[in-house]
PDB file of C-alpha atoms in Angstrom:
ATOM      1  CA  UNK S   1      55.300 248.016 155.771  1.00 51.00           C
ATOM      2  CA  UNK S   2      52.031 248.140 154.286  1.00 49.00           C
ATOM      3  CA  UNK S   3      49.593 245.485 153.364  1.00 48.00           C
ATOM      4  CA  UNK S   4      46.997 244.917 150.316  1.00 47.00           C
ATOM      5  CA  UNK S   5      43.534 243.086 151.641  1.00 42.00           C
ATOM      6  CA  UNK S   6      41.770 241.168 149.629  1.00 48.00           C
ATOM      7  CA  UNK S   7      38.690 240.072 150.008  1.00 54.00           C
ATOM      8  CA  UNK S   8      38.321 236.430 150.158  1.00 65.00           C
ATOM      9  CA  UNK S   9      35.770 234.996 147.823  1.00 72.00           C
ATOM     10  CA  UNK S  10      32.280 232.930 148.603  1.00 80.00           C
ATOM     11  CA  UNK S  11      33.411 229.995 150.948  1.00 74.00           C
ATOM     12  CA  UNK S  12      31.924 226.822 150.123  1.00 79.00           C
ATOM     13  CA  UNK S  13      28.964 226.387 152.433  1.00 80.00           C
ATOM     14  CA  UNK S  14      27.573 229.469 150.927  1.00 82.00           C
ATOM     15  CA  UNK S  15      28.151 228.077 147.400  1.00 85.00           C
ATOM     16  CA  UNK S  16      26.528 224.810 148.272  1.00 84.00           C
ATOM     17  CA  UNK S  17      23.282 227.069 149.883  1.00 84.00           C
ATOM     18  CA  UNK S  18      22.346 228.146 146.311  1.00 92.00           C
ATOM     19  CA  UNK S  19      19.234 227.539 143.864  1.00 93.00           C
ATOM     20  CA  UNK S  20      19.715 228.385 140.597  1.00 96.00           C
ATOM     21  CA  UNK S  21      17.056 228.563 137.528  1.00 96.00           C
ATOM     22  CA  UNK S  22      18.106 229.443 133.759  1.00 97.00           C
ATOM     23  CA  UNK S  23      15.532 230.619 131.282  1.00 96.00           C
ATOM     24  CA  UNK S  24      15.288 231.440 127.670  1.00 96.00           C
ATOM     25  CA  UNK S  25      13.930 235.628 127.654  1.00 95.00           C
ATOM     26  CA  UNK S  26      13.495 238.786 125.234  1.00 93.00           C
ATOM     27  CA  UNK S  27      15.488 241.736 125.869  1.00 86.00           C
ATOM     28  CA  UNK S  28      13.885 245.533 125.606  1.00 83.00           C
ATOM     29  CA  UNK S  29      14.825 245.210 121.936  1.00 89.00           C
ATOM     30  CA  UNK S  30      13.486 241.959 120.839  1.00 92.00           C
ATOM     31  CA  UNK S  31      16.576 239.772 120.942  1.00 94.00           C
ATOM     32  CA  UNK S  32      16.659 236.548 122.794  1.00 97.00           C
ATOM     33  CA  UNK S  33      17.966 236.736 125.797  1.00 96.00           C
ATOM     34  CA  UNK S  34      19.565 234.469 128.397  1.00 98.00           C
ATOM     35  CA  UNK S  35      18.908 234.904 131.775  1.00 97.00           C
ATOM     36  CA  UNK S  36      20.117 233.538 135.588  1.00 97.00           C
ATOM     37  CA  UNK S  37      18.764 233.493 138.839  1.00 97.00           C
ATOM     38  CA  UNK S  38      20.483 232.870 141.590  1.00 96.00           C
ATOM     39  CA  UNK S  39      18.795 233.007 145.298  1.00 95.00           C
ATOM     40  CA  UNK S  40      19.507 231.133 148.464  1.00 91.00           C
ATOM     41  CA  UNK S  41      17.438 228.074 149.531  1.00 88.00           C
ATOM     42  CA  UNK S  42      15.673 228.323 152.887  1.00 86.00           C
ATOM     43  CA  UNK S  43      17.177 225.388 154.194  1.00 70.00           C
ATOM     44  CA  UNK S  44      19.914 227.250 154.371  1.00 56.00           C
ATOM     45  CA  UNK S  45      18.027 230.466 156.373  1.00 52.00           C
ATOM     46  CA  UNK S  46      18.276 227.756 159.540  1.00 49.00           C
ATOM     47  CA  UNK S  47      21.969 227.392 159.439  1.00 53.00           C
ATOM     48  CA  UNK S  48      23.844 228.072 162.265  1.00 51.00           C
ATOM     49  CA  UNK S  49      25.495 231.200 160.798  1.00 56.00           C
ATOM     50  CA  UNK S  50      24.925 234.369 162.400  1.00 49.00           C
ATOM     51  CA  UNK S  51      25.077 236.709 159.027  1.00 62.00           C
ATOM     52  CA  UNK S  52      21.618 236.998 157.578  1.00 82.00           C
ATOM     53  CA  UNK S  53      20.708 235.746 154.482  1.00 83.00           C
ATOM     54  CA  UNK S  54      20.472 238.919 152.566  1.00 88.00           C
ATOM     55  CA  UNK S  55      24.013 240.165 153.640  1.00 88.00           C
ATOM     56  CA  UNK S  56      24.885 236.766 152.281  1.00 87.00           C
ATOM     57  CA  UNK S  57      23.695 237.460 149.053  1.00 91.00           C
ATOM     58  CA  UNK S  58      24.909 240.919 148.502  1.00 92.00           C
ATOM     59  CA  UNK S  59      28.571 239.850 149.397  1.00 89.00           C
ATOM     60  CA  UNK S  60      28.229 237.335 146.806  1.00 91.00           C
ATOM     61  CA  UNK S  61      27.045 240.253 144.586  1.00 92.00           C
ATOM     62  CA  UNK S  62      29.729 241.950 145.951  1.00 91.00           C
ATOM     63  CA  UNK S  63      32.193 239.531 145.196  1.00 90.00           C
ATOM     64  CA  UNK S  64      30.906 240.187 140.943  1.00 91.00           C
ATOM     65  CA  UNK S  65      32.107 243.466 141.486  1.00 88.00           C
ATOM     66  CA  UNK S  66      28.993 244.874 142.435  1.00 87.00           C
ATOM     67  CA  UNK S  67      25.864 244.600 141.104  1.00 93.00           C
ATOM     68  CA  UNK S  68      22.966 246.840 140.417  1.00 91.00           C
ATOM     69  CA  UNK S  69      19.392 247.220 140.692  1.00 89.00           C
ATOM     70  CA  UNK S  70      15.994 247.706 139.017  1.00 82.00           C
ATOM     71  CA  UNK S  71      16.608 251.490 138.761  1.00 82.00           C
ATOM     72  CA  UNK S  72      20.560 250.906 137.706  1.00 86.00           C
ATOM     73  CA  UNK S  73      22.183 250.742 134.346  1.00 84.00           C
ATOM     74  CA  UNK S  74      22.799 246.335 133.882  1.00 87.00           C
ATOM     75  CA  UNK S  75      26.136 246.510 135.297  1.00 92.00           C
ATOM     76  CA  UNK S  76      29.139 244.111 133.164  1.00 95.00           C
ATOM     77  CA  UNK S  77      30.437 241.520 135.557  1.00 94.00           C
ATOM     78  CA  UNK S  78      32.942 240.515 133.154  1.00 94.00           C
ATOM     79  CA  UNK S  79      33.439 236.806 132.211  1.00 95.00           C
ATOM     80  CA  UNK S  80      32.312 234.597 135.238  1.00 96.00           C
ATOM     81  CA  UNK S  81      30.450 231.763 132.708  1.00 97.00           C
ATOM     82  CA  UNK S  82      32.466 228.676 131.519  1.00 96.00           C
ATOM     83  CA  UNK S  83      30.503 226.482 129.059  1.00 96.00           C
ATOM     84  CA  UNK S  84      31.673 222.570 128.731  1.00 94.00           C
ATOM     85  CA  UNK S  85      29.340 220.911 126.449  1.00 90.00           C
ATOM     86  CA  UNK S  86      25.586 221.611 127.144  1.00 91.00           C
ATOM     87  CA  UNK S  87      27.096 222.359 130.757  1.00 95.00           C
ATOM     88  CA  UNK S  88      27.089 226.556 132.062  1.00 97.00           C
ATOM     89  CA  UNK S  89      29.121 226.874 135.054  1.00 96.00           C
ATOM     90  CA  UNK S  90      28.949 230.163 137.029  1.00 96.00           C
ATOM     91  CA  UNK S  91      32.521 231.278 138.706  1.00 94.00           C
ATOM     92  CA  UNK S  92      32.992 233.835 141.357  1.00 91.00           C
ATOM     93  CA  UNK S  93      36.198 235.561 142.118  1.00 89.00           C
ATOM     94  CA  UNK S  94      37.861 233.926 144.778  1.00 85.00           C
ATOM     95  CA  UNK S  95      35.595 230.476 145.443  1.00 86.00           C
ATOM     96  CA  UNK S  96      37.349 227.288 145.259  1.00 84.00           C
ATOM     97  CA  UNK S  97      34.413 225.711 143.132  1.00 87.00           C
ATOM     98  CA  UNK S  98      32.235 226.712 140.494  1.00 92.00           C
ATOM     99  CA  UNK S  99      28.095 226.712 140.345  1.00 93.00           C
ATOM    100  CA  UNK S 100      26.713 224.532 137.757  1.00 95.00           C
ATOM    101  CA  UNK S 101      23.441 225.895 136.521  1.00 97.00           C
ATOM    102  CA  UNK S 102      20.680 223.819 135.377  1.00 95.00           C
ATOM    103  CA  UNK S 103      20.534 224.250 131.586  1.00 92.00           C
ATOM    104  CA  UNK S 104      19.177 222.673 128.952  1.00 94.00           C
ATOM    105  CA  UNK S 105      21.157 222.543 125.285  1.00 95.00           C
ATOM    106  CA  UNK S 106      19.095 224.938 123.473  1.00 96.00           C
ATOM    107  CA  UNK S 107      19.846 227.422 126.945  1.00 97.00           C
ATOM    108  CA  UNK S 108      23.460 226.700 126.541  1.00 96.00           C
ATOM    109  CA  UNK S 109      23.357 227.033 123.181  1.00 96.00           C
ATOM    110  CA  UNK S 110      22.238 230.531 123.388  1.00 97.00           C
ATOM    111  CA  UNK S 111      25.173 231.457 126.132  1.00 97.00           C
ATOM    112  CA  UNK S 112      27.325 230.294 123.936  1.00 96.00           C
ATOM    113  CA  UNK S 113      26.356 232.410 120.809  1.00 96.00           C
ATOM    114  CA  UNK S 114      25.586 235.680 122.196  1.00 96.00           C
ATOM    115  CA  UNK S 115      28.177 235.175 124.894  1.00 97.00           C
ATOM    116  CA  UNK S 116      26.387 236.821 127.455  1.00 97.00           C
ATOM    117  CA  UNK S 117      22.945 235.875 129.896  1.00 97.00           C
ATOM    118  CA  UNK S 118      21.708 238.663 132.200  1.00 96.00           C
ATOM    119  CA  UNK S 119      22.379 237.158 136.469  1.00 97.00           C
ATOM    120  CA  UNK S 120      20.135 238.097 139.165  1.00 96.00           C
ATOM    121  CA  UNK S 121      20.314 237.464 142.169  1.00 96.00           C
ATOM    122  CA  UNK S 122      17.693 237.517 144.724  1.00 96.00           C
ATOM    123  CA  UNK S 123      17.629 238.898 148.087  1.00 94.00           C
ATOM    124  CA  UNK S 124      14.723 236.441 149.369  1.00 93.00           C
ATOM    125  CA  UNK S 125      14.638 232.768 149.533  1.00 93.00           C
ATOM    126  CA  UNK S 126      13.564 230.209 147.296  1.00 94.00           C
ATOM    127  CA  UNK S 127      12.809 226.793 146.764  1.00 92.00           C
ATOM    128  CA  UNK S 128      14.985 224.650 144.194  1.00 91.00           C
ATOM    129  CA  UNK S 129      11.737 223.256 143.943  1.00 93.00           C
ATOM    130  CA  UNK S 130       9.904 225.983 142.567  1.00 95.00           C
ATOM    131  CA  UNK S 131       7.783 225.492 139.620  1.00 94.00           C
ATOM    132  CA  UNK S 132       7.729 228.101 136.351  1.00 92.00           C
ATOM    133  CA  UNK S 133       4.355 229.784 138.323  1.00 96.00           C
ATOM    134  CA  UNK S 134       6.628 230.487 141.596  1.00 96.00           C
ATOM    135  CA  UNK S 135       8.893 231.383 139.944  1.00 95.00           C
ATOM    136  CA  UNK S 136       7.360 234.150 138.119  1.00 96.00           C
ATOM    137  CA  UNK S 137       5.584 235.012 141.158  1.00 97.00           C
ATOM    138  CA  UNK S 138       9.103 235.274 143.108  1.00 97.00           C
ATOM    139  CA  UNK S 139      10.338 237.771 139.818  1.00 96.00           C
ATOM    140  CA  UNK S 140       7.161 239.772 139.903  1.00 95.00           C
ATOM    141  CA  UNK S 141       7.272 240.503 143.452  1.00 96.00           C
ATOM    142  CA  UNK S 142      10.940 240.864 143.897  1.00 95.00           C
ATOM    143  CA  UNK S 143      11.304 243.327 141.096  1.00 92.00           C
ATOM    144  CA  UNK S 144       8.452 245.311 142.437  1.00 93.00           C
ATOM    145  CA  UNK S 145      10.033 245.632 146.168  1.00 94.00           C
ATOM    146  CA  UNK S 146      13.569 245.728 144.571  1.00 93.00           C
ATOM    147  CA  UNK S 147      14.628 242.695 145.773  1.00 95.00           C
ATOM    148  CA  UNK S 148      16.821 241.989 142.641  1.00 96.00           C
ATOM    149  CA  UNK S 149      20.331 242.520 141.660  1.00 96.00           C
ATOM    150  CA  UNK S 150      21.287 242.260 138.005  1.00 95.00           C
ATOM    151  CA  UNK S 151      24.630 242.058 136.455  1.00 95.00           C
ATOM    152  CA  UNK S 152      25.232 240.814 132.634  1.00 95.00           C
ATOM    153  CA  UNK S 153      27.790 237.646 132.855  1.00 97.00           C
ATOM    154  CA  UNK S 154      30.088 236.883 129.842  1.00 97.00           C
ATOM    155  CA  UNK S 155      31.581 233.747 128.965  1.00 96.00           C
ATOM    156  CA  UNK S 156      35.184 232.641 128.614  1.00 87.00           C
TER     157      UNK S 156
END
């Protein structure tokens, strides 16, 4: 007899561990663009758990189907984004809940026309609490030390 594993998605504790900021960008060629990013909160780099928080985060990549980085082609993660109203909620295979992102209307508004954002997800902590200066200061030096993964998300 044989026997098919699957890989059991993000549990909930992990889920729960998550920051998440949404911006308005421009792509290479101009066009607006959409974008995600998705690290884990220190807070939870003091849990009990013995699996570190990077392995953390690439098994949630993982769990996308993989995602690349700086030096890889944008992989397609297919269609993990479910808009309600203004709301954009982020699914991942196999989790029993779903990741509201903070968005404004004008950011879901763009989701919802172009149908796509670009998802990172970064290997080092951050605050939820990080201001727009941090933040860029976390993107700058995480893309420089490629401590990014990117994927493009679709919506439903």
């Amino acid at each position: 007899m044989s026997t098919i594993h699957t890989s059991a998605g993000p549990d909930l504790r992990l889920l729960v561990s998550l920051s998440a900021w949404t911006w308005r960008g421009t792509g290479p060629d101009g066009r607006e663009l959409a974008h995600i990013l998705i690290a884990h909160s220190p807070a939870s780099t003091l849990s009990a758990s013995t699996e570190a928080p990077e392995a953390r985060m690439r098994r949630l990549a993982d769990s996308l189907g993989g995602l690349g980085g700086a030096g890889d082609v944008v992989r397609d993660v297919g269609r993990c984004l479910h808009i309600v109203g203004h709301h954009v909620f982020l699914h991942f295979p196999g989790a029993s809940r779903r990741v509201r992102l903070p968005s404004r209307p004008d950011w879901a508004a763009l989701v919802a026309s172009t149908g796509t954002a670009v998802l990172s997800l970064g290997l080092e902590p951050l605050s939820q609490s990080a201001d727009a200066s941090q933040l860029d200061t976390y993107l700058n030096l995480a893309s420089a030390t490629d401590r990014l993964l990117f994927g493009l998300a679709r919506s439903r």
